[in-house]
Short mmCIF file of C-alpha atoms in Angstrom, two decimals:
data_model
loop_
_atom_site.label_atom_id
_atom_site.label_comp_id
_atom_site.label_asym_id
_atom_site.label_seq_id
_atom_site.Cartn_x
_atom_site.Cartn_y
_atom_site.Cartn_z
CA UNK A 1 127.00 166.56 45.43
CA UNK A 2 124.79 166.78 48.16
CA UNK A 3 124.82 170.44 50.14
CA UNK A 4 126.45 170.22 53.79
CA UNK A 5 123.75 171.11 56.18
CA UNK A 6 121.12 167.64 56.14
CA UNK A 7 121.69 165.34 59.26
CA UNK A 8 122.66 162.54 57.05
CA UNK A 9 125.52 164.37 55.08
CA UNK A 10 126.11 166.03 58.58
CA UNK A 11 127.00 162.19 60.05
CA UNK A 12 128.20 161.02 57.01
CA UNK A 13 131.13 163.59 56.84
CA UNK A 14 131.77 163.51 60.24
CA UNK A 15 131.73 159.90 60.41
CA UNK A 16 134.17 159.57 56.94
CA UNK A 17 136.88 162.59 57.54
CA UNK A 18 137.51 162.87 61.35
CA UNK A 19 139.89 160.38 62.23
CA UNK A 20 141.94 161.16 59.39
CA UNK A 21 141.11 165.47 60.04
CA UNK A 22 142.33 164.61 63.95
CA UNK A 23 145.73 162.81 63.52
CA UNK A 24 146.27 165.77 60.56
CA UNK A 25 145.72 168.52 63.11
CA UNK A 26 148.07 166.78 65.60
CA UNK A 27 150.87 167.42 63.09
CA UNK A 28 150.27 171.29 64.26
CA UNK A 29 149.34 170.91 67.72
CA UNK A 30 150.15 169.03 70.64
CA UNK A 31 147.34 168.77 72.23
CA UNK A 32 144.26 166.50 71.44
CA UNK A 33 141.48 168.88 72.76
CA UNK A 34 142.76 171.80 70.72
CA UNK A 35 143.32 169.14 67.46
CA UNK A 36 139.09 168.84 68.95
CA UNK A 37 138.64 172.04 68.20
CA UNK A 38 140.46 172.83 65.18
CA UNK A 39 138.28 170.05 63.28
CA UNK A 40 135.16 171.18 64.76
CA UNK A 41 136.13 174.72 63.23
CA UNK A 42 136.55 173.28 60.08
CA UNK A 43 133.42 171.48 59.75
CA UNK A 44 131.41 174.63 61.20
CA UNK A 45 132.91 176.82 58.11
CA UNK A 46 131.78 174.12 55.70
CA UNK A 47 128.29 175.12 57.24
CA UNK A 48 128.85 178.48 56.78
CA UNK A 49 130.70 179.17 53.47
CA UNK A 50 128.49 176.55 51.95
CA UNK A 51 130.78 175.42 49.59
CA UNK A 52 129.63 173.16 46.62
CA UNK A 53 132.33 170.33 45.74
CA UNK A 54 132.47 168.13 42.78
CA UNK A 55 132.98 165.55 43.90
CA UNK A 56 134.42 163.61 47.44
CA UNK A 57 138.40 164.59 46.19
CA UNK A 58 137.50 168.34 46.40
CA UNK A 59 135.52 168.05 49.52
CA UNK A 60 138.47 166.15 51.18
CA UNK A 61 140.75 168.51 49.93
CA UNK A 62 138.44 171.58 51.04
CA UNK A 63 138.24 169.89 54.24
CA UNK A 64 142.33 169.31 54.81
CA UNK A 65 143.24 172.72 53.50
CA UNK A 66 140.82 173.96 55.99
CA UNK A 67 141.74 171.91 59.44
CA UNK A 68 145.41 172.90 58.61
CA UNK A 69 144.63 176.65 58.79
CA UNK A 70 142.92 176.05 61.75
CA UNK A 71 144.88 173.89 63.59
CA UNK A 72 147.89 177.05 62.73
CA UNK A 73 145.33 179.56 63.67
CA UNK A 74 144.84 178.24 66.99
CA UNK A 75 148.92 177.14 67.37
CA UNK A 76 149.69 180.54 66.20
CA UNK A 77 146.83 182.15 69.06
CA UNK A 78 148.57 179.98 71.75
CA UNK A 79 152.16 181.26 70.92
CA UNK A 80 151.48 184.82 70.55
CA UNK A 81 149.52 184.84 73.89
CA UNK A 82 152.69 183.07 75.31
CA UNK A 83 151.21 180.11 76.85
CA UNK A 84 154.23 178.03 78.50
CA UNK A 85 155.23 175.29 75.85
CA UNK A 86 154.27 172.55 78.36
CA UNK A 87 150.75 173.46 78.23
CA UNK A 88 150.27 173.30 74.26
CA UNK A 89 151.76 170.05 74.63
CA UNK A 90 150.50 166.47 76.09
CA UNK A 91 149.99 165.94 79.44
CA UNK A 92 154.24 165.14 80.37
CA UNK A 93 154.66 161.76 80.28
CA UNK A 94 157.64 159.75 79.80
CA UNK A 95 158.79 160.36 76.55
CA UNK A 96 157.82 157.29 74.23
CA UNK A 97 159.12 156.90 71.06
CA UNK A 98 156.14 158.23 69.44
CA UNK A 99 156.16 161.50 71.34
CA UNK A 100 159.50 161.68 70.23
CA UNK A 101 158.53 161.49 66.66
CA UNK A 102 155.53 163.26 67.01
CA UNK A 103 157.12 166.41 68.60
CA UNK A 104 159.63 166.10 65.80
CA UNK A 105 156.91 166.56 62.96
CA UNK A 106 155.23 169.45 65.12
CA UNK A 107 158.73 171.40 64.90
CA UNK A 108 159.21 171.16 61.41
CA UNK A 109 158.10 174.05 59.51
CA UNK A 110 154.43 173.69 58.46
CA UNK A 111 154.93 173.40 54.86
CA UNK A 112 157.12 169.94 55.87
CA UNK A 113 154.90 168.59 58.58
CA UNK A 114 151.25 167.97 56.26
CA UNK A 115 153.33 166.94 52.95
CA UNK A 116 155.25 164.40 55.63
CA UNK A 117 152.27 163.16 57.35
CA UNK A 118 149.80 162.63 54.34
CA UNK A 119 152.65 160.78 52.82
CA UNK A 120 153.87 158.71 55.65
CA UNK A 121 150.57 157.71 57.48
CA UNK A 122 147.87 158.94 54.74
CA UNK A 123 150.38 157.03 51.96
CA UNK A 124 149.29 159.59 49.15
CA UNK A 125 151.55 160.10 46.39
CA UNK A 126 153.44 163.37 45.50
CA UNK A 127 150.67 164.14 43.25
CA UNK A 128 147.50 163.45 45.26
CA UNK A 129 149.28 165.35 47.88
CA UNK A 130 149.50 168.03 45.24
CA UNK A 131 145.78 168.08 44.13
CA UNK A 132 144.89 167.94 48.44
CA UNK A 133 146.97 170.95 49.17
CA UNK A 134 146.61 172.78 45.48
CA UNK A 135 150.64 172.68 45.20
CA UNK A 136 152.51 171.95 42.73
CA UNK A 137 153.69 168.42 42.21
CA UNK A 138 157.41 169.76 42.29
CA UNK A 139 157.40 171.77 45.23
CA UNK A 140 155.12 168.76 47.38
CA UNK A 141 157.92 166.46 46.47
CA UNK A 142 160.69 169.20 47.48
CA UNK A 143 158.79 169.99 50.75
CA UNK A 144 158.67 165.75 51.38
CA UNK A 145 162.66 165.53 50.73
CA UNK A 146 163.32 168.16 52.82
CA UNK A 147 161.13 167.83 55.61
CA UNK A 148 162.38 164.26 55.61
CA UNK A 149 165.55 165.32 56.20
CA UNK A 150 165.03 167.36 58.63
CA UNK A 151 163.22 164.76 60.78
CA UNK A 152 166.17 162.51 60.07
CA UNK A 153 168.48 165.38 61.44
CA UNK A 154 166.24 165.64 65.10
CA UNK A 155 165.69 161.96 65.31
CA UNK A 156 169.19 161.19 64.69
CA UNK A 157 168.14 157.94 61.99
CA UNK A 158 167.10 157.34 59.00
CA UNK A 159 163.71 157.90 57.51
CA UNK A 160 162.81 156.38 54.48
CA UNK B 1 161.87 155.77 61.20
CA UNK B 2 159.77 154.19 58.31
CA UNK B 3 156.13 154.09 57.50
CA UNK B 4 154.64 151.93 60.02
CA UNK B 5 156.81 153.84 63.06
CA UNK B 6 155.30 156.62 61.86
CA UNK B 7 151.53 155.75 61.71
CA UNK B 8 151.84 153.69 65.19
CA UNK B 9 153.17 156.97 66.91
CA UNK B 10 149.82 158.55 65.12
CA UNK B 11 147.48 155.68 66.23
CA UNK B 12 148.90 156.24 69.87
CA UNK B 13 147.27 159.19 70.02
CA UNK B 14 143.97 159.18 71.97
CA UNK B 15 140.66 161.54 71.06
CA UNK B 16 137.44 161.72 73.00
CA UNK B 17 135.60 158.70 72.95
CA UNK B 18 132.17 161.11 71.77
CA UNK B 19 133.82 163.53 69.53
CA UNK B 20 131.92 162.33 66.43
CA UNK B 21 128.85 161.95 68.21
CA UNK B 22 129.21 165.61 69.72
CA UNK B 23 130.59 167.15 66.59
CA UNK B 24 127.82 166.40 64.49
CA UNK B 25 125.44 167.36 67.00
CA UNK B 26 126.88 170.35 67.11
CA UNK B 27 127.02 170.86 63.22
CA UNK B 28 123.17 169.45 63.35
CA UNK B 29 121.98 172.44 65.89
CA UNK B 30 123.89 175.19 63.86
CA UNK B 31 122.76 173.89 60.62
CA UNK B 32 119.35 174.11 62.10
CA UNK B 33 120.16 177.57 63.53
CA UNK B 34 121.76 178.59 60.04
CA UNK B 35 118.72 177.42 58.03
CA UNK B 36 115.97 179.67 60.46
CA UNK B 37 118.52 182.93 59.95
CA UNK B 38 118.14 182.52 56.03
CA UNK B 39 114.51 182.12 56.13
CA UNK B 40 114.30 185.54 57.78
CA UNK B 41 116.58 186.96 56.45
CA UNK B 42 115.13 186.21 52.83
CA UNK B 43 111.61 187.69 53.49
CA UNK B 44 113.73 190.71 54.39
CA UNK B 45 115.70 190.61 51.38
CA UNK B 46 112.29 190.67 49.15
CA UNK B 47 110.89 193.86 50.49
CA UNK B 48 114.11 195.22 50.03
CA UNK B 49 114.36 193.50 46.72
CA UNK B 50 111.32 195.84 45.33
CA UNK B 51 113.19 198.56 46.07
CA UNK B 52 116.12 198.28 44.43
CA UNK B 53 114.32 197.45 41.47
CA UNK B 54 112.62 200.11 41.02
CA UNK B 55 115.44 202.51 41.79
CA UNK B 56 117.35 200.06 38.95
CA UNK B 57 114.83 200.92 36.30
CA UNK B 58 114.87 204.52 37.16
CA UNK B 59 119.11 204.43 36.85
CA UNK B 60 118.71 202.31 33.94
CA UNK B 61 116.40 205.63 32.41
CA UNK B 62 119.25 207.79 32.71
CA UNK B 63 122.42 205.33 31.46
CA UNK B 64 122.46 201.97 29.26
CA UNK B 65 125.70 201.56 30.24
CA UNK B 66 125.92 201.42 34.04
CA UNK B 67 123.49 198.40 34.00
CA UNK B 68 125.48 195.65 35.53
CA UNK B 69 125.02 194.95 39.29
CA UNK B 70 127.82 193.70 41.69
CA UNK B 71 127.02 192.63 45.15
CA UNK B 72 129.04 195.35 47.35
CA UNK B 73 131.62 193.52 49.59
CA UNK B 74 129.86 193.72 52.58
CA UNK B 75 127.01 191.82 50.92
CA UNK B 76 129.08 188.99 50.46
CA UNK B 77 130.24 189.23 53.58
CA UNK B 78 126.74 189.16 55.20
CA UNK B 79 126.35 186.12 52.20
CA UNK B 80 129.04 184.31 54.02
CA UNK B 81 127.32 185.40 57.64
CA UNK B 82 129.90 187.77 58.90
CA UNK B 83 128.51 190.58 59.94
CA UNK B 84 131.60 192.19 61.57
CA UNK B 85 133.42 191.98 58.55
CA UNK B 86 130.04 193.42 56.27
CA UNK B 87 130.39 196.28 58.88
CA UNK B 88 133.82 196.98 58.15
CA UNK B 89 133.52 196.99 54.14
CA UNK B 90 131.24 199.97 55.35
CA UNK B 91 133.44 201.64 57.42
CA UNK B 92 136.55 203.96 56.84
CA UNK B 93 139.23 201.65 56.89
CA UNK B 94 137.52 199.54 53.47
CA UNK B 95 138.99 200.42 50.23
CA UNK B 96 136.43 200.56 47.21
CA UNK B 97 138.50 199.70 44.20
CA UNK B 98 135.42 198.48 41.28
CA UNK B 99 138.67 197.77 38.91
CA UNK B 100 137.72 195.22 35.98
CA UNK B 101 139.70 193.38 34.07
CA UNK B 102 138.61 190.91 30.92
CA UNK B 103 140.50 188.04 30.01
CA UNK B 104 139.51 184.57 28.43
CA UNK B 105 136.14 183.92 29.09
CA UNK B 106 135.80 186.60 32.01
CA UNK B 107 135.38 189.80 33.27
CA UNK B 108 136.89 189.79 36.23
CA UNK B 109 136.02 192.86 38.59
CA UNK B 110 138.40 193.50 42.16
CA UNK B 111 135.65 195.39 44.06
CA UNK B 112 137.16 196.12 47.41
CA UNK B 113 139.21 195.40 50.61
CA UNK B 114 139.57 195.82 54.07
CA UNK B 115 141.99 195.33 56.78
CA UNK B 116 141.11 194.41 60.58
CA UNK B 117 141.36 192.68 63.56
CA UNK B 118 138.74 190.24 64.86
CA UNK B 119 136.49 190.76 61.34
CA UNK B 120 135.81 186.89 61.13
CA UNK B 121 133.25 185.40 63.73
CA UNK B 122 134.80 182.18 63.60
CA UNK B 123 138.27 183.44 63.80
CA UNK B 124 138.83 185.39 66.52
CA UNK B 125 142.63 185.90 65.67
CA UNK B 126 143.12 188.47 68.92
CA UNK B 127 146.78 189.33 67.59
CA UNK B 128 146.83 189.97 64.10
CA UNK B 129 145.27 191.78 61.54
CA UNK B 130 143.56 190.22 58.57
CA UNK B 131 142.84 191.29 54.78
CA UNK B 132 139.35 190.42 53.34
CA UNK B 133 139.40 191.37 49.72
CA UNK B 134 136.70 190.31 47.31
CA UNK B 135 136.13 189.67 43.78
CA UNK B 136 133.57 188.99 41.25
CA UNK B 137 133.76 187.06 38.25
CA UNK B 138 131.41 187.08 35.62
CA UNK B 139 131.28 185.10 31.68
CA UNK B 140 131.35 187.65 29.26
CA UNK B 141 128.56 185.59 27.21
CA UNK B 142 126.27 186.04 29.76
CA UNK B 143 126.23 182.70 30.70
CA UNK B 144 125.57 182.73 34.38
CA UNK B 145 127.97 180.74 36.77
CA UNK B 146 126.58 178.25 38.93
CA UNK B 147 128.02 176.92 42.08
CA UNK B 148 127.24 173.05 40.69
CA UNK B 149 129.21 173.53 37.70
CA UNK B 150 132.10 176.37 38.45
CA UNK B 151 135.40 175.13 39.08
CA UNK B 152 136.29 177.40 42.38
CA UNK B 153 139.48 175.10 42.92
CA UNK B 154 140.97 175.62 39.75
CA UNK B 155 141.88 179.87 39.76
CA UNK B 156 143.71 181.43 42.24
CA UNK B 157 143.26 184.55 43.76
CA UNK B 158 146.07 185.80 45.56
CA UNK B 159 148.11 189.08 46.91
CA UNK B 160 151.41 189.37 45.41
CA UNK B 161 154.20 191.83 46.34
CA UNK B 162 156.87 193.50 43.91
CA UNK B 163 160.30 193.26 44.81
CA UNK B 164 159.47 190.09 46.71
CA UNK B 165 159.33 186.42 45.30
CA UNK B 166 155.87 185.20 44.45
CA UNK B 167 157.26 182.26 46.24
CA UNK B 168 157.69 183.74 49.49
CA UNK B 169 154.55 186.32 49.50
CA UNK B 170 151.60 184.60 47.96
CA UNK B 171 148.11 182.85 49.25
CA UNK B 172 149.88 180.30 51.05
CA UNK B 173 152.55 182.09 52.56
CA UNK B 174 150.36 184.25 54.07
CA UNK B 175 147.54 181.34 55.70
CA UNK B 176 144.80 182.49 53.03
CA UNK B 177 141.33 181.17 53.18
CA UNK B 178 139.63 181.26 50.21
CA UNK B 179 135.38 181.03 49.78
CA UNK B 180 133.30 181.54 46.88
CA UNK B 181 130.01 181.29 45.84
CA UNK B 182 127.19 181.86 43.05
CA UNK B 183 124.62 184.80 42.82
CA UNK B 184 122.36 185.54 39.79
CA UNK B 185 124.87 184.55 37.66
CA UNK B 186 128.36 185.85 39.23
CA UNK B 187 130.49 184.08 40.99
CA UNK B 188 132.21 186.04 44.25
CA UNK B 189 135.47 185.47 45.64
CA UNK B 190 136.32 186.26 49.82
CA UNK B 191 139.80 185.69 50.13
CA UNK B 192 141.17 186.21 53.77
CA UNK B 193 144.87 186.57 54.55
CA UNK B 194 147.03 188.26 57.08
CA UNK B 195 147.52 191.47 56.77
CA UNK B 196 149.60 193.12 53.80
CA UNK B 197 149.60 196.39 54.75
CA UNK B 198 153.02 195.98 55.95
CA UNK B 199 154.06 196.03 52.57
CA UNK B 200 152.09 198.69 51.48
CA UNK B 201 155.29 201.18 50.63
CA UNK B 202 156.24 198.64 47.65
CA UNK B 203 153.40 197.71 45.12
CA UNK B 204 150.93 195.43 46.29
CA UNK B 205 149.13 193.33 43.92
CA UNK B 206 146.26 191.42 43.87
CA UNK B 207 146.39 188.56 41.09
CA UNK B 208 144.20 186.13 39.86
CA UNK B 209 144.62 183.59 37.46
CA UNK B 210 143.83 180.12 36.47
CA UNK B 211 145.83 177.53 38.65
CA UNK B 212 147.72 176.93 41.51
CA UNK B 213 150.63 178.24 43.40
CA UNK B 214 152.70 180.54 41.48
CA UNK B 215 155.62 179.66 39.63
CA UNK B 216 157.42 180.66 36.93
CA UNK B 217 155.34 178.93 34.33
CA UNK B 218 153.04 181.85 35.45
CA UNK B 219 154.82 184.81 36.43
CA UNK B 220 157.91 186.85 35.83
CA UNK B 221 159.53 189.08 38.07
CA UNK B 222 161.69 192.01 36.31
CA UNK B 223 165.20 193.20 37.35
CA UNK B 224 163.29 196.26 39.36
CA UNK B 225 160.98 193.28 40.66
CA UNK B 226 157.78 193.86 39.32
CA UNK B 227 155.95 191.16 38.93
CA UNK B 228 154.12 190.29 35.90
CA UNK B 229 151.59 187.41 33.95
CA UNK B 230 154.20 185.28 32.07
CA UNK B 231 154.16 186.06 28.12
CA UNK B 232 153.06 182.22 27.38
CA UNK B 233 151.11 182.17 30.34
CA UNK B 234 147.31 181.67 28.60
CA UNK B 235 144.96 181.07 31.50
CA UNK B 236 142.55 183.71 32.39
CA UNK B 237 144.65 186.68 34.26
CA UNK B 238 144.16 189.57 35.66
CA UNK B 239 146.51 191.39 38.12
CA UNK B 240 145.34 194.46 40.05
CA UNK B 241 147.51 196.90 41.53
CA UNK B 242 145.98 197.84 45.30
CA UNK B 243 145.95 201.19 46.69
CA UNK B 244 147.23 200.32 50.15
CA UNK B 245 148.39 203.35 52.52
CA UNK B 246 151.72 203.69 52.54
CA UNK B 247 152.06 205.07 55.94
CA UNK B 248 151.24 201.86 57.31
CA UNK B 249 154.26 199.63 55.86
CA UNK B 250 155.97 197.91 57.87
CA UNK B 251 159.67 197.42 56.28
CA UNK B 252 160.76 195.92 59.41
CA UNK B 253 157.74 193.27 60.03
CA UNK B 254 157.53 192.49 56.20
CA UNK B 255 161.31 191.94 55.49
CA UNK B 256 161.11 189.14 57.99
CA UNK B 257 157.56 187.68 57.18
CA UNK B 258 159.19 187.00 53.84
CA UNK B 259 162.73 185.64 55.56
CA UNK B 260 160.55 183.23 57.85
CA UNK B 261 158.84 181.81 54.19
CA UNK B 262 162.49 180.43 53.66
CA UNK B 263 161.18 180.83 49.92
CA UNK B 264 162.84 184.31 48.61
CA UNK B 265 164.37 182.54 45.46
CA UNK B 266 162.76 182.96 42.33
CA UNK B 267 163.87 183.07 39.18
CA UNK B 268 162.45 182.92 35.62
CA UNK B 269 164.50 180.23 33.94
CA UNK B 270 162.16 177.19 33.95
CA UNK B 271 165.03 174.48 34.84
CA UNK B 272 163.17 171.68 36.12
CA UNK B 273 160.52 170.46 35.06
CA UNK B 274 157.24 168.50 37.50
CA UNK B 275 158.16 165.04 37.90
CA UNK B 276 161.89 165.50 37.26
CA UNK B 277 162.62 162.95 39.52
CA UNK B 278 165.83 160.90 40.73
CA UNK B 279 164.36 157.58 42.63
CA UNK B 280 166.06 155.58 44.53
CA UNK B 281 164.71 151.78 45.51
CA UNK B 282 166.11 149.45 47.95
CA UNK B 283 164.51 146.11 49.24
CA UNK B 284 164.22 145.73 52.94
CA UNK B 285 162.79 143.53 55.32
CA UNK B 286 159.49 145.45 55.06
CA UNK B 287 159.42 145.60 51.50
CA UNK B 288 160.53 148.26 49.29
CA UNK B 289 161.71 151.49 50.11
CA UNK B 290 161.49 154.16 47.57
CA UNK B 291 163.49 157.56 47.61
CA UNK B 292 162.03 160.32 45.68
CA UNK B 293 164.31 163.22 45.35
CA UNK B 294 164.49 167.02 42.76
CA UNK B 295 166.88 166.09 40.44
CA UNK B 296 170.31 167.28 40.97
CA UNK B 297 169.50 167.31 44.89
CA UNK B 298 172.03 164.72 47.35
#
């Protein structure tokens, strides 16, 4: 593949992976300006480390493994420096059903809240959600039970 | 909540209306920025280049057998443009280690560590501590490896702990970030994780293997938990013991690092094998649901 680094493969990654990078990140943190920054950090180390993919699975998966850690890094940051909860989350608004089910997948454990979301709104299987996060197929489809339940547990319903 | 629930309370979310426009902007400048450091920095390396050669040929007059050149660890750090970090591989705290092991195809050679806070220019982590340890790999044919054609994704490199689960203390336990790249012919692993020093009164490993996660297909833990390559375990392997400081364990910190993984549980039976699925479908009004559970689990 192509190197990262040429204005076209610049745009052309931007363009493809952000939307999808941006709701991921979101599953970490609640706010969308820090979600903002984690991607941005993710696409800056692919300038850096210069990594050479074979193809657009392994550069997506790069790219996902990547955002996760630094969407925790800068969760993680935020927490240790104490910041009030209220101001790592959305601006308060009435609590809409999404918010509801968004906090829920931000307080599950991090290994459940990426299996969940590239399953539920990516719609991978158990074993491209394996190959993204370089898991086992086994322990990606014990993480998705359980996180499942767990969400079921805070939202009170069932989640299929 | 089902599927489409779920991705409406994702599409609710709003994003700046210029983020792509700014991000690659952004990534256009650096790149531009990036590409103008290596420039310089490679007439540098030439001059420098004619000196090491010559002081190669006059080692090479005195011993055959010292004739294969690593990269030092802070040379792939400076590879990787992190100069704090190539600093610190220089400093006191780094540990030199030059340990090789060959299996398979490889030599594989652990040449160093070091643990520190704020090392990584683009991750200012002001709280914790890090671990940068790196690794070079090498064919034992001679065949160089190229960054086109070597499969970084597939081997794992990876700190592992004994009398802890390779479940709960491993790569992805501990937030790992893993780069590599080729140089005249070797390829170099940087793996960053948080710090392990807090377990550095038990034995400290650092493994690495072809494949993923670990599991028991992989490794064994004995009764006295040290850990080990699983007998029928063929990929290449090699598993380093590190010579941490004791003095700076952490019993305390460590004991619940591993309780927060949730993962302690390990054992070496292989029960259940991937894909050993129970699935469950029902038909509802938005098609067909399907339940995936472990075998065995309610």
């Amino acid at each position: 593949m192509v190197p990262f680094g040429t204005d076209e493969t610049i745009s052309r990654i931007v363009s493809a992976y952000s939307g999808m990078l941006l709701r991921l990140a979101c599953t970490r943190l609640g706010s969308t300006a820090d979600a903002e920054d984690a991607v941005q950090e993710a696409f800056l180390r692919l300038l850096t480390a210069r990594p050479v993919f074979r193809d657009a699975e392994h550069e997506k998966a790069w790219l996902v493994r990547t955002t996760l850690q630094r969407a925790s890094d800068i969760r993680r940051r935020a927490e240790q420096r104490n910041v009030p909860l209220e101001d790592m989350t959305e601006p308060a608004a009435p609590e809409s059903p999404g918010e509801e089910l968004r906090s829920a997948v931000r307080a599950l454990p991090e290994m459940y809240g990426a299996v969940i979301h590239l399953h539920y709104y990516e719609g991978y299987s158990i074993k491209e959600i394996a190959k993204l996060l370089g898991l086992p197929a086994a322990t990606v489809g014990t993480r998705l039970a359980r996180g499942r339940e767990r969400l079921r547990q805070m939202l009170k319903e069932d989640v299929v | 909540m089902n599927r489409e629930d779920y991705r409406k309370a994702f599409d609710e979310l709003s994003f700046s209306a210029d983020f792509q426009e700014r991000t690659a902007d952004l990534l256009q400048q650096r790149a531009r920025e990036l590409e103008k450091e290596r420039s310089n920095m490679t007439i540098s390396k030439t001059k420098k280049m004619a000196v090491l050669i010559a002081a190669c040929i006059a080692l090479l007059a005195v011993s055959v057998s010292a004739a294969y050149m690593w990269l030092t660890p802070a040379q792939v750090a400076e590879e990787h443009d992190q100069p704090l970090l190539a600093e610190a591989f220089q400093g006191p705290d780094a540990i030199e280690i030059n340990e090789t092991v060959e299996s398979g195809d490889f030599s594989i050679t652990l040449l160093g560590l070091v643990t520190g806070r704020n090392l990584d220019v683009l991750n200012q982590d002001l709280e914790k501590d890090h671990t940068y340890s790196v690794l070079a790999l090498r064919r034992l044919d001679g065949t160089p490896l190229e960054n086109e054609t070597f499969d970084f994704s597939g081997y794992t490199m990876t700190p592992l702990v004994a009398g802890c689960s390779p479940a709960a203390v491993n790569n992805w336990t501990l937030s790992a970030f893993a780069q590599g790249f080729a140089k005249d012919g070797v390829y170099y692993y940087l793996l960053d994780t948080q710090s392990i020093e807090m377990f550095a009164d038990r034995t400290v490993y650092m493994a690495f293997y072809e494949g993923f996660a670990p599991s028991n297909d992989i490794f064994t833990v004995a009764e006295d938990g040290t850990i080990a390559f699983a007998e029928d375990f063929a990929g290449v392997q090699a598993l380093f013991t590190l010579p941490l400081d004791p003095a700076k364990a952490d019993r305390a910190a460590a004991d619940a690092f591993v309780e927060s993984t949730g993962m302690d549980g390990w054992t070496n039976e292989r029960t259940a094998p991937e894909g050993d699925w129970d699935i469950e479908r029902h038909e509802t009004e938005d098609g067909e649901e399907i339940t995936l559970r472990p075998k065995g689990e309610q």
